[in-house]
Amino acid sequence: MKEKILITGAAGFIGSNLAVRLVKEGYQVAGIDNLAYGLRENVPAGVEFHESDIRDRSIYGLFKGVDAVFHLAAKNCISDCQADPLETADINVTGTVNVFEAARRAGVRKIIYAESSALYEGSGLLPTPESAVQPESFYAVSKLAGMHFAEAYKRYYGTTFTALRYFCVYGPIQDYRRTIPPVMSAFIIKLLKGERPIIYGKGDKRRDFVYVDDINDFHLLCLRDSRTDNETYNLGSGENVSVLEIYEIIARLLGVRVEPEFKPDLPGEAQMTLAEISKASALGWKPKTDLETGLLRAVDYIKSEMAAGRI
Ligand SMILES: NC(=O)c1ccc[n+]([C@@H]2O[C@H](COP(=O)([O-])OP(=O)(O)OC[C@H]3O[C@@H](n4cnc5c(N)ncnc54)[C@H](O)[C@@H]3O)[C@@H](O)[C@H]2O)c1
């Protein structure tokens, strides 16, 4: 019998894509999500799903018999976190410690958890290595607190962790419903509707995008390769593109051109992200999906949501 894996944030973008992959690989999969941002229908068949809040101590029982945990649940839209630092701390710090504590008490062998490239906001070092931690925004600071708690759990309880610093992950099921949707989904939706896409700032901000299936390859490595124990990895593509370039590529792929509308910059957004990925690559991991292939799959997802009348 394969291991039992518990995913927090299982109804969200990365969590639900991971659940699909783990079920396919034959793992027993359980998921927790309070559906604050995620949707129940994102959770694939075959997953034991619990609608629960990671801040609630009643989740401890759900960790019994679990071999490894992916802790992905978070309040993670930077502008939402800037608007509500208290809830950011409540979910991303208290909730994270509650998950670590639940896993420790249940004797879970490993916790793989999401940090973020936002930890490098103030660094200016490009491409950015794992050592360049300099958070600025409330979101990033809450992720840093999670990191320090993980270190204390290692120190005092010998808990085993892998920390993942995702750059801009994209692909199907990415949440397009939030106040400020992720840039790719936002552009695809607006262009398919023949409306003007909104660009915050001049469109010259550059982001390192990485496709969600490539991230899942690394997730599996974390379960199977003990070299990842107690290590931290950047997960990006090692290349970046500007927001305007993304707009141009999507407009070309869709064969639709509607001029974008420019609005003032959003608070807390970095000018540029670019991952130094040599540490993850040294384990044999490589992002395989090129931007156009990944974008076409994201387009198919948005089109299917439109066809179902959800957009
Ligand atoms: N997507 C990215 O590009 C990216 C980049 C860097 C870091 N991350 C991190 O990766 C993780 C997953 O991100 P995602 O893009 O899948 O986000 P997401 O918002 O799609 O998923 C997060 C899920 O957590 C759930 N959640 C929030 N608060 C909760 C609570 N109190 N109790 C239980 N569930 C709760 C939400 O309902 C949602 O389904 C997050 O920790 C995020 O900070 C993501």
GROMACS .gro file of C-alpha atoms and ligand atoms in nm:
model
  355
    1MET     CA    1   0.000   0.000   0.000
    2LYS     CA    2   0.140   0.342  -0.098
    3GLU     CA    3   0.180   0.621   0.156
    4LYS     CA    4  -0.102   0.845   0.278
    5ILE     CA    5  -0.045   1.209   0.189
    6LEU     CA    6  -0.240   1.500   0.338
    7ILE     CA    7  -0.262   1.829   0.145
    8THR     CA    8  -0.372   2.153   0.313
    9GLY     CA    9  -0.520   2.396   0.061
   10ALA     CA   10  -0.634   2.095  -0.146
   11ALA     CA   11  -0.917   2.292  -0.311
   12GLY     CA   12  -0.679   2.564  -0.429
   13PHE     CA   13  -0.474   2.591  -0.747
   14ILE     CA   14  -0.151   2.409  -0.661
   15GLY     CA   15  -0.315   2.178  -0.403
   16SER     CA   16  -0.579   2.044  -0.642
   17ASN     CA   17  -0.328   1.993  -0.925
   18LEU     CA   18  -0.105   1.809  -0.678
   19ALA     CA   19  -0.398   1.596  -0.559
   20VAL     CA   20  -0.470   1.488  -0.919
   21ARG     CA   21  -0.106   1.388  -0.966
   22LEU     CA   22  -0.076   1.199  -0.636
   23VAL     CA   23  -0.399   1.004  -0.699
   24LYS     CA   24  -0.262   0.914  -1.046
   25GLU     CA   25   0.063   0.794  -0.885
   26GLY     CA   26  -0.137   0.562  -0.657
   27TYR     CA   27  -0.098   0.748  -0.326
   28GLN     CA   28  -0.380   0.763  -0.073
   29VAL     CA   29  -0.468   1.132  -0.062
   30ALA     CA   30  -0.653   1.339   0.197
   31GLY     CA   31  -0.721   1.711   0.170
   32ILE     CA   32  -0.808   1.998   0.403
   33ASP     CA   33  -0.944   2.331   0.286
   34ASN     CA   34  -1.186   2.582   0.439
   35LEU     CA   35  -1.293   2.689   0.088
   36ALA     CA   36  -1.208   3.054   0.165
   37TYR     CA   37  -1.054   3.082  -0.182
   38GLY     CA   38  -1.059   2.728  -0.323
   39LEU     CA   39  -1.359   2.542  -0.462
   40ARG     CA   40  -1.490   2.200  -0.357
   41GLU     CA   41  -1.520   2.095  -0.723
   42ASN     CA   42  -1.146   2.147  -0.774
   43VAL     CA   43  -1.076   1.849  -0.544
   44PRO     CA   44  -1.048   1.539  -0.763
   45ALA     CA   45  -1.236   1.214  -0.709
   46GLY     CA   46  -1.055   0.967  -0.487
   47VAL     CA   47  -0.945   1.233  -0.235
   48GLU     CA   48  -1.074   1.212   0.124
   49PHE     CA   49  -1.178   1.576   0.164
   50HIS     CA   50  -1.234   1.766   0.490
   51GLU     CA   51  -1.379   2.117   0.489
   52SER     CA   52  -1.175   2.245   0.783
   53ASP     CA   53  -0.975   2.548   0.888
   54ILE     CA   54  -0.602   2.503   0.944
   55ARG     CA   55  -0.629   2.727   1.252
   56ASP     CA   56  -0.867   2.484   1.419
   57ARG     CA   57  -0.729   2.230   1.667
   58SER     CA   58  -0.998   1.985   1.563
   59ILE     CA   59  -0.784   1.906   1.254
   60TYR     CA   60  -0.536   1.704   1.468
   61GLY     CA   61  -0.735   1.381   1.424
   62LEU     CA   62  -0.707   1.414   1.044
   63PHE     CA   63  -0.329   1.365   1.065
   64LYS     CA   64  -0.351   1.013   1.215
   65GLY     CA   65  -0.192   0.755   0.983
   66VAL     CA   66  -0.059   1.028   0.750
   67ASP     CA   67   0.295   0.972   0.618
   68ALA     CA   68   0.366   1.313   0.466
   69VAL     CA   69   0.197   1.654   0.458
   70PHE     CA   70   0.201   1.918   0.187
   71HIS     CA   71   0.112   2.241   0.365
   72LEU     CA   72  -0.013   2.479   0.094
   73ALA     CA   73  -0.313   2.653   0.256
   74ALA     CA   74  -0.251   3.026   0.293
   75LYS     CA   75  -0.383   3.376   0.251
   76ASN     CA   76  -0.170   3.452  -0.049
   77CYS     CA   77  -0.282   3.747  -0.260
   78ILE     CA   78  -0.022   4.016  -0.177
   79SER     CA   79  -0.269   4.307  -0.200
   80ASP     CA   80  -0.525   4.123   0.022
   81CYS     CA   81  -0.248   4.058   0.276
   82GLN     CA   82  -0.142   4.425   0.266
   83ALA     CA   83  -0.504   4.519   0.342
   84ASP     CA   84  -0.535   4.277   0.636
   85PRO     CA   85  -0.206   4.203   0.814
   86LEU     CA   86  -0.387   4.055   1.115
   87GLU     CA   87  -0.570   3.787   0.918
   88THR     CA   88  -0.249   3.726   0.721
   89ALA     CA   89  -0.070   3.644   1.046
   90ASP     CA   90  -0.363   3.443   1.174
   91ILE     CA   91  -0.377   3.211   0.870
   92ASN     CA   92  -0.015   3.208   0.754
   93VAL     CA   93   0.155   3.204   1.094
   94THR     CA   94  -0.089   3.060   1.353
   95GLY     CA   95  -0.247   2.827   1.093
   96THR     CA   96   0.095   2.708   0.977
   97VAL     CA   97   0.216   2.638   1.330
   98ASN     CA   98  -0.109   2.450   1.398
   99VAL     CA   99  -0.041   2.228   1.093
  100PHE     CA  100   0.320   2.169   1.202
  101GLU     CA  101   0.200   2.081   1.553
  102ALA     CA  102  -0.071   1.846   1.424
  103ALA     CA  103   0.187   1.670   1.204
  104ARG     CA  104   0.440   1.642   1.486
  105ARG     CA  105   0.186   1.495   1.729
  106ALA     CA  106   0.076   1.239   1.470
  107GLY     CA  107   0.437   1.134   1.393
  108VAL     CA  108   0.416   1.239   1.026
  109ARG     CA  109   0.753   1.156   0.863
  110LYS     CA  110   0.785   1.474   0.657
  111ILE     CA  111   0.625   1.816   0.605
  112ILE     CA  112   0.670   1.981   0.266
  113TYR     CA  113   0.547   2.337   0.283
  114ALA     CA  114   0.506   2.649   0.068
  115GLU     CA  115   0.720   2.952   0.127
  116SER     CA  116   0.740   3.201  -0.161
  117SER     CA  117   0.970   3.397  -0.388
  118ALA     CA  118   0.819   3.699  -0.208
  119LEU     CA  119   1.082   3.630   0.059
  120TYR     CA  120   1.331   3.794  -0.182
  121GLU     CA  121   1.133   4.117  -0.232
  122GLY     CA  122   1.399   4.351  -0.093
  123SER     CA  123   1.704   4.163  -0.214
  124GLY     CA  124   1.768   4.298  -0.567
  125LEU     CA  125   2.001   4.003  -0.637
  126LEU     CA  126   1.914   3.845  -0.976
  127PRO     CA  127   1.892   3.558  -1.046
  128THR     CA  128   1.803   3.509  -0.681
  129PRO     CA  129   1.961   3.228  -0.481
  130GLU     CA  130   1.795   3.070  -0.176
  131SER     CA  131   2.023   3.270   0.057
  132ALA     CA  132   1.895   3.618  -0.047
  133VAL     CA  133   1.605   3.635   0.198
  134GLN     CA  134   1.481   3.992   0.249
  135PRO     CA  135   1.102   4.008   0.286
  136GLU     CA  136   0.911   4.336   0.288
  137SER     CA  137   0.534   4.285   0.248
  138PHE     CA  138   0.307   4.142   0.520
  139TYR     CA  139   0.260   3.829   0.308
  140ALA     CA  140   0.636   3.774   0.280
  141VAL     CA  141   0.692   3.841   0.649
  142SER     CA  142   0.423   3.584   0.735
  143LYS     CA  143   0.604   3.326   0.517
  144LEU     CA  144   0.932   3.411   0.693
  145ALA     CA  145   0.766   3.343   1.029
  146GLY     CA  146   0.661   2.999   0.899
  147MET     CA  147   1.021   2.934   0.803
  148HIS     CA  148   1.147   3.021   1.152
  149PHE     CA  149   0.885   2.798   1.313
  150ALA     CA  150   0.994   2.511   1.087
  151GLU     CA  151   1.353   2.568   1.201
  152ALA     CA  152   1.246   2.557   1.566
  153TYR     CA  153   1.049   2.235   1.507
  154LYS     CA  154   1.362   2.083   1.349
  155ARG     CA  155   1.574   2.204   1.641
  156TYR     CA  156   1.353   2.091   1.928
  157TYR     CA  157   1.153   1.799   1.785
  158GLY     CA  158   1.366   1.672   1.496
  159THR     CA  159   1.073   1.723   1.255
  160THR     CA  160   1.171   1.679   0.888
  161PHE     CA  161   1.076   1.954   0.642
  162THR     CA  162   1.126   2.064   0.283
  163ALA     CA  163   1.056   2.431   0.212
  164LEU     CA  164   0.950   2.528  -0.140
  165ARG     CA  165   0.988   2.882  -0.269
  166TYR     CA  166   0.756   2.892  -0.568
  167PHE     CA  167   0.801   3.173  -0.817
  168CYS     CA  168   0.492   3.250  -1.036
  169VAL     CA  169   0.321   2.916  -1.078
  170TYR     CA  170   0.060   2.905  -1.356
  171GLY     CA  171  -0.169   2.657  -1.530
  172PRO     CA  172  -0.524   2.517  -1.522
  173ILE     CA  173  -0.737   2.576  -1.209
  174GLN     CA  174  -0.549   2.894  -1.124
  175ASP     CA  175  -0.796   3.110  -0.933
  176TYR     CA  176  -0.930   3.379  -1.166
  177ARG     CA  177  -1.206   3.488  -0.926
  178ARG     CA  178  -1.008   3.697  -0.680
  179THR     CA  179  -1.017   4.079  -0.670
  180ILE     CA  180  -0.690   4.104  -0.861
  181PRO     CA  181  -0.666   3.778  -1.061
  182PRO     CA  182  -0.325   3.633  -1.156
  183VAL     CA  183  -0.202   3.819  -1.463
  184MET     CA  184  -0.231   3.535  -1.716
  185SER     CA  185  -0.589   3.437  -1.625
  186ALA     CA  186  -0.687   3.805  -1.618
  187PHE     CA  187  -0.551   3.868  -1.971
  188ILE     CA  188  -0.701   3.548  -2.115
  189ILE     CA  189  -1.048   3.626  -1.976
  190LYS     CA  190  -1.050   3.988  -2.089
  191LEU     CA  191  -0.921   3.909  -2.438
  192LEU     CA  192  -1.167   3.621  -2.487
  193LYS     CA  193  -1.445   3.861  -2.390
  194GLY     CA  194  -1.308   4.131  -2.623
  195GLU     CA  195  -1.249   4.362  -2.325
  196ARG     CA  196  -0.939   4.569  -2.242
  197PRO     CA  197  -0.693   4.382  -2.017
  198ILE     CA  198  -0.573   4.585  -1.717
  199ILE     CA  199  -0.200   4.636  -1.664
  200TYR     CA  200  -0.091   4.773  -1.327
  201GLY     CA  201   0.212   4.998  -1.375
  202LYS     CA  202   0.391   5.021  -1.711
  203GLY     CA  203   0.387   4.649  -1.791
  204ASP     CA  204   0.765   4.629  -1.751
  205LYS     CA  205   0.756   4.418  -1.434
  206ARG     CA  206   0.920   4.084  -1.509
  207ARG     CA  207   0.816   3.755  -1.358
  208ASP     CA  208   0.963   3.406  -1.352
  209PHE     CA  209   0.672   3.178  -1.449
  210VAL     CA  210   0.676   2.804  -1.390
  211TYR     CA  211   0.412   2.555  -1.501
  212VAL     CA  212   0.221   2.365  -1.232
  213ASP     CA  213   0.302   2.012  -1.367
  214ASP     CA  214   0.673   2.092  -1.343
  215ILE     CA  215   0.621   2.192  -0.980
  216ASN     CA  216   0.446   1.858  -0.925
  217ASP     CA  217   0.753   1.674  -1.057
  218PHE     CA  218   0.946   1.835  -0.773
  219HIS     CA  219   0.673   1.756  -0.520
  220LEU     CA  220   0.714   1.386  -0.603
  221LEU     CA  221   1.089   1.417  -0.565
  222CYS     CA  222   1.035   1.560  -0.215
  223LEU     CA  223   0.837   1.247  -0.119
  224ARG     CA  224   1.087   1.002  -0.266
  225ASP     CA  225   1.435   1.152  -0.233
  226SER     CA  226   1.581   1.198   0.115
  227ARG     CA  227   1.835   1.448  -0.023
  228THR     CA  228   1.546   1.699  -0.004
  229ASP     CA  229   1.510   1.650   0.373
  230ASN     CA  230   1.555   1.975   0.566
  231GLU     CA  231   1.641   2.172   0.255
  232THR     CA  232   1.490   2.479   0.085
  233TYR     CA  233   1.443   2.508  -0.291
  234ASN     CA  234   1.361   2.780  -0.540
  235LEU     CA  235   1.106   2.652  -0.791
  236GLY     CA  236   1.098   2.874  -1.096
  237SER     CA  237   1.196   2.839  -1.461
  238GLY     CA  238   1.517   3.043  -1.437
  239GLU     CA  239   1.382   3.279  -1.706
  240ASN     CA  240   1.151   3.577  -1.684
  241VAL     CA  241   0.913   3.769  -1.909
  242SER     CA  242   0.751   4.112  -1.875
  243VAL     CA  243   0.379   4.164  -1.822
  244LEU     CA  244   0.361   4.331  -2.165
  245GLU     CA  245   0.531   4.031  -2.326
  246ILE     CA  246   0.275   3.801  -2.159
  247TYR     CA  247  -0.001   4.020  -2.300
  248GLU     CA  248   0.155   4.003  -2.650
  249ILE     CA  249   0.193   3.621  -2.639
  250ILE     CA  250  -0.165   3.564  -2.519
  251ALA     CA  251  -0.307   3.810  -2.775
  252ARG     CA  252  -0.116   3.623  -3.050
  253LEU     CA  253  -0.222   3.277  -2.926
  254LEU     CA  254  -0.587   3.386  -2.914
  255GLY     CA  255  -0.568   3.586  -3.236
  256VAL     CA  256  -0.737   3.876  -3.053
  257ARG     CA  257  -0.599   4.227  -3.003
  258VAL     CA  258  -0.759   4.471  -2.762
  259GLU     CA  259  -0.528   4.745  -2.632
  260PRO     CA  260  -0.459   4.715  -2.256
  261GLU     CA  261  -0.569   4.976  -2.002
  262PHE     CA  262  -0.290   5.099  -1.771
  263LYS     CA  263  -0.364   5.156  -1.400
  264PRO     CA  264  -0.138   5.264  -1.110
  265ASP     CA  265   0.102   5.010  -0.962
  266LEU     CA  266  -0.023   4.771  -0.694
  267PRO     CA  267   0.139   4.801  -0.350
  268GLY     CA  268   0.397   4.544  -0.244
  269GLU     CA  269   0.471   4.405  -0.594
  270ALA     CA  270   0.838   4.340  -0.681
  271GLN     CA  271   0.981   4.492  -1.003
  272MET     CA  272   1.138   4.166  -1.114
  273THR     CA  273   1.163   3.801  -1.011
  274LEU     CA  274   1.412   3.551  -1.149
  275ALA     CA  275   1.494   3.223  -0.980
  276GLU     CA  276   1.840   3.079  -0.941
  277ILE     CA  277   1.738   2.711  -0.975
  278SER     CA  278   2.073   2.533  -0.961
  279LYS     CA  279   1.995   2.376  -0.623
  280ALA     CA  280   1.675   2.204  -0.744
  281SER     CA  281   1.839   2.124  -1.081
  282ALA     CA  282   2.126   1.945  -0.904
  283LEU     CA  283   1.871   1.679  -0.802
  284GLY     CA  284   1.783   1.617  -1.168
  285TRP     CA  285   1.473   1.839  -1.172
  286LYS     CA  286   1.410   2.054  -1.477
  287PRO     CA  287   1.105   2.263  -1.575
  288LYS     CA  288   0.991   2.098  -1.900
  289THR     CA  289   0.690   2.303  -2.010
  290ASP     CA  290   0.761   2.603  -2.230
  291LEU     CA  291   0.553   2.918  -2.182
  292GLU     CA  292   0.340   2.883  -2.495
  293THR     CA  293   0.249   2.519  -2.425
  294GLY     CA  294   0.159   2.605  -2.066
  295LEU     CA  295  -0.038   2.912  -2.171
  296LEU     CA  296  -0.238   2.712  -2.426
  297ARG     CA  297  -0.342   2.472  -2.146
  298ALA     CA  298  -0.438   2.768  -1.926
  299VAL     CA  299  -0.641   2.906  -2.220
  300ASP     CA  300  -0.820   2.568  -2.260
  301TYR     CA  301  -0.910   2.576  -1.890
  302ILE     CA  302  -1.051   2.930  -1.907
  303LYS     CA  303  -1.245   2.840  -2.222
  304SER     CA  304  -1.397   2.535  -2.049
  305GLU     CA  305  -1.497   2.753  -1.751
  306MET     CA  306  -1.660   2.997  -1.994
  307ALA     CA  307  -1.840   2.715  -2.177
  308ALA     CA  308  -1.974   2.593  -1.839
  309GLY     CA  309  -2.109   2.942  -1.770
  310ARG     CA  310  -1.883   3.003  -1.469
  311ILE     CA  311  -1.718   3.311  -1.622
  312LIG     N1  312   0.060   3.022  -0.702
  312LIG     C1  313   0.180   3.079  -0.691
  312LIG     O1  314   0.235   3.130  -0.787
  312LIG     C2  315   0.252   3.080  -0.557
  312LIG     C3  316   0.374   3.149  -0.549
  312LIG     C4  317   0.441   3.150  -0.426
  312LIG     C5  318   0.389   3.083  -0.318
  312LIG     N2  319   0.269   3.019  -0.328
  312LIG     C6  320   0.217   2.951  -0.210
  312LIG     O2  321   0.174   2.820  -0.249
  312LIG     C7  322   0.059   2.783  -0.173
  312LIG     C8  323  -0.055   2.744  -0.265
  312LIG     O3  324  -0.087   2.854  -0.349
  312LIG     P1  325  -0.206   2.851  -0.454
  312LIG     O4  326  -0.163   2.936  -0.568
  312LIG     O5  327  -0.250   2.712  -0.477
  312LIG     O6  328  -0.316   2.933  -0.375
  312LIG     P2  329  -0.475   2.912  -0.364
  312LIG     O7  330  -0.530   3.035  -0.302
  312LIG     O8  331  -0.529   2.868  -0.497
  312LIG     O9  332  -0.487   2.792  -0.261
  312LIG     C9  333  -0.476   2.810  -0.123
  312LIG    C10  334  -0.590   2.734  -0.058
  312LIG    O10  335  -0.582   2.750   0.084
  312LIG    C11  336  -0.714   2.757   0.133
  312LIG     N3  337  -0.713   2.824   0.263
  312LIG    C12  338  -0.690   2.955   0.289
  312LIG     N4  339  -0.703   2.979   0.421
  312LIG    C13  340  -0.731   2.860   0.479
  312LIG    C14  341  -0.757   2.820   0.613
  312LIG     N5  342  -0.753   2.909   0.714
  312LIG     N6  343  -0.786   2.689   0.638
  312LIG    C15  344  -0.791   2.599   0.535
  312LIG     N7  345  -0.769   2.631   0.407
  312LIG    C16  346  -0.739   2.761   0.379
  312LIG    C17  347  -0.791   2.836   0.028
  312LIG    O11  348  -0.932   2.814   0.035
  312LIG    C18  349  -0.729   2.784  -0.101
  312LIG    O12  350  -0.804   2.678  -0.155
  312LIG    C19  351   0.030   2.900  -0.082
  312LIG    O13  352   0.089   2.877   0.043
  312LIG    C20  353   0.097   3.018  -0.149
  312LIG    O14  354   0.133   3.118  -0.057
  312LIG    C21  355   0.198   3.017  -0.446
   0.00000   0.00000   0.00000
